[in-house]
XYZ file of C-alpha atoms in Angstrom:
316
model
C -0.275 -0.236 0.091
C 1.027 3.482 -0.266
C 1.051 4.341 3.427
C 3.683 1.582 3.831
C 5.503 2.590 0.836
C 6.192 5.926 2.513
C 6.393 4.752 5.702
C 9.237 2.134 4.943
C 11.196 5.138 2.357
C 10.485 7.695 5.632
C 12.769 4.561 7.904
C 14.725 3.653 5.590
C 16.349 7.341 5.123
C 16.587 8.220 8.562
C 18.386 5.180 9.372
C 20.771 5.858 6.339
C 21.507 9.132 7.308
C 22.167 8.839 10.530
C 24.996 5.902 9.635
C 26.858 8.365 6.441
C 26.376 11.828 7.593
C 30.351 12.588 8.604
C 31.390 11.087 5.037
C 28.417 13.683 3.384
C 29.488 16.476 5.557
C 33.213 15.527 4.085
C 32.102 15.405 0.804
C 30.416 19.028 0.856
C 33.412 20.423 2.180
C 36.084 18.517 -0.283
C 33.854 19.962 -3.330
C 33.296 23.512 -2.544
C 37.410 24.250 -1.518
C 39.152 25.589 -4.537
C 42.570 25.563 -5.994
C 44.980 28.072 -3.350
C 42.631 28.142 -0.317
C 42.340 24.090 0.620
C 41.526 23.226 4.156
C 41.991 19.475 3.744
C 43.679 16.566 2.030
C 41.565 14.170 2.055
C 38.165 13.006 3.425
C 40.189 11.274 6.665
C 41.949 14.690 7.143
C 38.390 16.651 6.551
C 36.839 14.869 8.982
C 39.839 14.657 11.899
C 39.811 18.427 11.715
C 36.571 19.073 11.860
C 36.760 17.365 15.279
C 39.267 18.974 16.410
C 38.255 22.192 15.691
C 34.173 21.463 16.403
C 34.006 19.095 18.290
C 32.702 15.481 18.086
C 28.863 16.738 17.004
C 30.436 19.351 14.652
C 30.769 16.253 12.238
C 27.370 16.377 12.361
C 26.335 20.445 11.065
C 23.133 19.767 9.072
C 22.165 16.717 10.233
C 18.890 18.000 11.251
C 17.960 19.445 8.838
C 18.539 15.938 6.804
C 16.258 14.220 8.931
C 13.778 16.369 9.200
C 13.509 15.518 5.303
C 14.818 12.875 3.746
C 11.461 11.131 5.172
C 9.435 13.179 2.853
C 12.701 13.061 0.062
C 13.222 9.176 0.476
C 9.463 8.140 0.924
C 8.873 9.859 -2.824
C 11.751 8.697 -4.143
C 10.838 4.952 -3.557
C 7.255 5.295 -3.902
C 6.755 7.579 -7.002
C 9.411 5.019 -8.619
C 6.933 1.910 -7.870
C 3.929 4.200 -9.042
C 5.678 3.939 -12.288
C 6.770 1.353 -12.792
C 3.429 -0.444 -12.033
C 1.933 1.795 -14.389
C 4.665 1.364 -16.939
C 4.330 -2.239 -16.599
C 2.162 -3.978 -19.294
C -0.375 -6.412 -18.489
C 2.079 -7.311 -15.055
C 4.777 -8.448 -17.646
C 8.343 -7.792 -17.312
C 9.586 -3.900 -17.907
C 11.924 -3.201 -20.082
C 15.041 -1.761 -20.107
C 13.858 1.838 -20.763
C 11.047 1.723 -19.197
C 12.679 1.197 -16.314
C 14.925 4.372 -16.594
C 11.431 6.238 -17.496
C 10.611 4.893 -14.360
C 13.332 6.019 -12.467
C 13.160 9.184 -14.408
C 9.922 10.100 -12.873
C 10.726 9.020 -9.524
C 14.304 11.648 -9.900
C 12.274 14.478 -11.104
C 9.265 14.317 -8.006
C 11.890 14.237 -5.167
C 13.659 17.539 -6.093
C 10.270 18.904 -4.451
C 12.281 18.267 -1.283
C 15.627 17.387 -2.228
C 16.418 21.213 -3.448
C 15.434 22.504 -0.295
C 17.165 19.681 2.105
C 20.199 20.627 0.102
C 20.017 24.094 0.012
C 20.222 24.560 3.690
C 22.184 21.437 4.966
C 25.215 22.784 2.326
C 25.183 26.231 4.242
C 25.493 24.496 7.801
C 28.525 22.057 6.542
C 30.536 24.112 4.709
C 29.833 26.797 7.588
C 32.804 25.729 9.362
C 34.982 24.893 6.612
C 34.784 29.032 5.483
C 35.335 29.866 9.035
C 38.507 27.482 9.917
C 40.083 29.244 6.171
C 39.191 32.684 7.751
C 40.796 31.345 11.232
C 43.775 29.878 9.321
C 44.325 32.953 7.339
C 44.834 35.433 9.782
C 46.735 33.531 11.372
C 49.064 33.614 8.288
C 49.714 37.283 7.801
C 50.160 37.380 11.886
C 47.671 39.418 12.652
C 47.658 40.665 16.792
C 45.956 38.115 18.352
C 42.660 40.879 18.645
C 42.775 41.613 15.242
C 42.902 38.129 14.738
C 39.981 37.000 16.339
C 37.623 39.925 15.061
C 38.913 38.044 11.603
C 37.714 34.364 13.002
C 34.302 36.393 14.600
C 32.329 34.488 11.207
C 32.782 31.407 12.697
C 29.666 32.648 14.443
C 28.098 31.393 10.891
C 28.255 28.120 12.214
C 26.055 28.513 14.615
C 23.186 29.565 12.499
C 20.409 27.487 12.518
C 18.120 26.100 9.416
C 15.606 28.038 10.767
C 17.125 31.411 10.163
C 18.279 30.766 6.861
C 15.188 29.686 5.851
C 13.575 33.024 7.189
C 16.421 35.409 5.913
C 15.836 33.651 2.378
C 12.389 33.974 2.138
C 12.604 37.359 3.061
C 15.306 38.670 0.483
C 13.772 36.355 -2.582
C 10.687 34.104 -1.178
C 9.908 30.677 -2.164
C 12.675 30.645 -5.297
C 15.480 31.712 -2.381
C 14.922 27.949 -1.037
C 15.211 26.381 -4.957
C 18.179 28.240 -6.021
C 20.160 25.755 -7.295
C 16.824 23.617 -8.835
C 18.322 23.066 -12.389
C 21.790 21.462 -11.393
C 19.453 19.121 -8.685
C 17.605 17.952 -11.058
C 20.979 17.191 -13.304
C 22.012 15.058 -10.674
C 19.134 13.733 -9.105
C 17.062 12.236 -12.658
C 20.218 10.708 -14.173
C 21.634 9.162 -11.096
C 17.516 7.227 -10.944
C 17.904 6.442 -14.372
C 20.893 4.870 -13.508
C 20.234 3.657 -9.790
C 16.745 2.106 -10.384
C 17.056 -0.331 -13.214
C 20.563 -1.058 -12.343
C 18.696 -2.112 -8.909
C 15.986 -3.829 -9.771
C 18.126 -6.531 -12.260
C 20.988 -7.120 -9.449
C 18.448 -7.491 -7.059
C 16.457 -9.781 -9.641
C 20.133 -12.280 -10.039
C 19.407 -13.166 -5.810
C 15.885 -14.515 -6.602
C 15.067 -18.096 -6.629
C 11.232 -17.536 -7.746
C 10.290 -14.261 -9.620
C 7.446 -13.939 -7.144
C 9.734 -14.218 -3.489
C 11.639 -11.440 -2.576
C 15.167 -11.920 -2.413
C 17.311 -12.332 0.939
C 18.025 -8.730 2.476
C 21.769 -9.581 2.043
C 21.296 -9.842 -1.720
C 18.947 -5.702 -1.787
C 21.766 -4.438 0.479
C 24.254 -5.580 -1.867
C 22.083 -4.592 -4.663
C 21.162 -1.288 -2.995
C 25.209 -0.540 -2.690
C 26.174 -1.277 -5.820
C 23.777 0.708 -7.402
C 23.640 3.737 -5.518
C 27.902 3.473 -5.690
C 27.931 3.093 -9.386
C 25.296 5.717 -10.465
C 26.848 8.277 -7.283
C 29.858 8.030 -9.175
C 28.566 8.595 -12.465
C 26.584 11.493 -11.830
C 29.117 13.309 -9.424
C 30.110 16.435 -11.905
C 26.811 17.431 -11.594
C 27.203 17.292 -7.312
C 29.767 19.354 -7.736
C 28.252 22.299 -9.622
C 24.979 21.795 -7.627
C 27.332 22.355 -4.569
C 29.215 25.062 -5.665
C 25.572 27.222 -6.692
C 23.711 26.488 -3.739
C 26.534 27.722 -1.292
C 25.642 31.235 -0.060
C 29.021 31.993 1.435
C 32.661 31.607 -0.181
C 35.762 31.193 1.568
C 38.397 34.148 0.656
C 38.881 34.718 -3.389
C 36.782 31.936 -4.148
C 35.105 32.253 -7.192
C 31.069 32.954 -7.487
C 28.912 31.392 -10.637
C 26.191 32.898 -12.250
C 24.904 29.312 -13.551
C 25.119 26.066 -14.205
C 27.360 26.822 -17.959
C 29.391 29.785 -16.195
C 30.327 26.844 -13.274
C 31.578 23.975 -15.229
C 33.241 26.917 -17.316
C 35.286 27.794 -14.908
C 35.814 24.666 -13.103
C 36.918 23.562 -15.965
C 39.440 26.053 -16.409
C 41.082 27.328 -13.090
C 40.909 23.199 -11.532
C 40.653 20.982 -14.198
C 38.558 18.140 -15.391
C 39.300 16.100 -11.998
C 37.762 18.712 -10.101
C 34.478 17.759 -11.082
C 35.116 14.241 -9.911
C 36.216 16.072 -6.223
C 34.391 14.115 -3.456
C 33.489 11.089 -5.724
C 34.607 8.017 -3.160
C 33.391 10.517 -0.238
C 29.884 10.764 -2.610
C 30.110 6.358 -3.798
C 30.648 6.472 0.751
C 27.912 7.906 1.434
C 25.530 6.151 -1.097
C 26.308 3.008 -0.865
C 25.749 1.866 2.164
C 22.584 4.476 2.336
C 20.927 3.126 -0.131
C 21.850 -0.668 0.805
C 19.832 -0.210 4.219
C 16.863 1.799 2.403
C 16.509 -0.931 0.676
C 16.801 -3.575 2.693
C 14.273 -1.630 4.958
C 12.271 -1.054 2.183
C 12.017 -4.691 0.722
C 11.758 -6.145 4.482
C 8.559 -3.825 4.817
C 9.148 -3.263 8.042
C 6.191 -1.058 7.182
C 3.428 -3.547 6.183
C 4.437 -5.392 9.560
C 3.616 -2.566 11.802
C 0.488 -2.158 9.902
C -0.964 -5.324 9.953
C -0.317 -5.780 13.753
C -2.377 -2.860 14.609
C -5.444 -4.815 13.740
C -4.265 -8.076 15.514
C -3.336 -5.498 18.442
C -6.984 -3.554 18.565
C -8.632 -7.016 18.773
């Protein structure tokens, strides 16, 4: 049922995000730093420096936004894919690869309603610590007096800005469009991701089914989700880099600003080289693989169906 699918998708998203959020934070910070202003050399270096300067919970900056909005996001994504697969199948026959891709395309398009504002808010909170740390470092390198250095490092307060404050400011200054900055880039990332992910997952999962009418074992669903998720994540990473840059409202010292997707892609290519489009790719693979592996296990086990089935028995 649709309620069960929505509940399953929500539970899957909550569990997955809680497990992999620190890696996602490292991905955002690695993607946003530009040549000549590098604060971090790798994912582990980023996480170690984050813990030292911001504490353990610094790795979870922006997690509240994700945990709040990931339930509707994942629920829409998974339920929409099932909806489109159902309506694209003819008399219950097996879907062709093209129809599977179309179903994934529909799911990716639907989810951006929630994904865009969620990513927009999350990125501001995740990247605030990097910008504050960069300004502190620049002040120290300039050998400013301690009082001046403290003044230069004052923007660290931005790291304590809440998602509610950012939302209020964006709505006041730009209206609802402020929360949907980078919508085109989000579509450019999520639609191809879903086109790759869902057909690949479905076909990998089928390999573990002994009977077409029986669900695959949970470990098959988990591994299929991991492989399909990491493959799709790396494939669309250039779009994710562009999306992250466009949605970042605050810039570090001497960092470029961008007017749109093409301007962003052009400047990255010219100033940082083609490899810059793969920044954070392994982090994103490490985030997406377990996230979708866990999501598919929860979704296919059907926790919601179990809970909903138990309600009448409990009342009886």
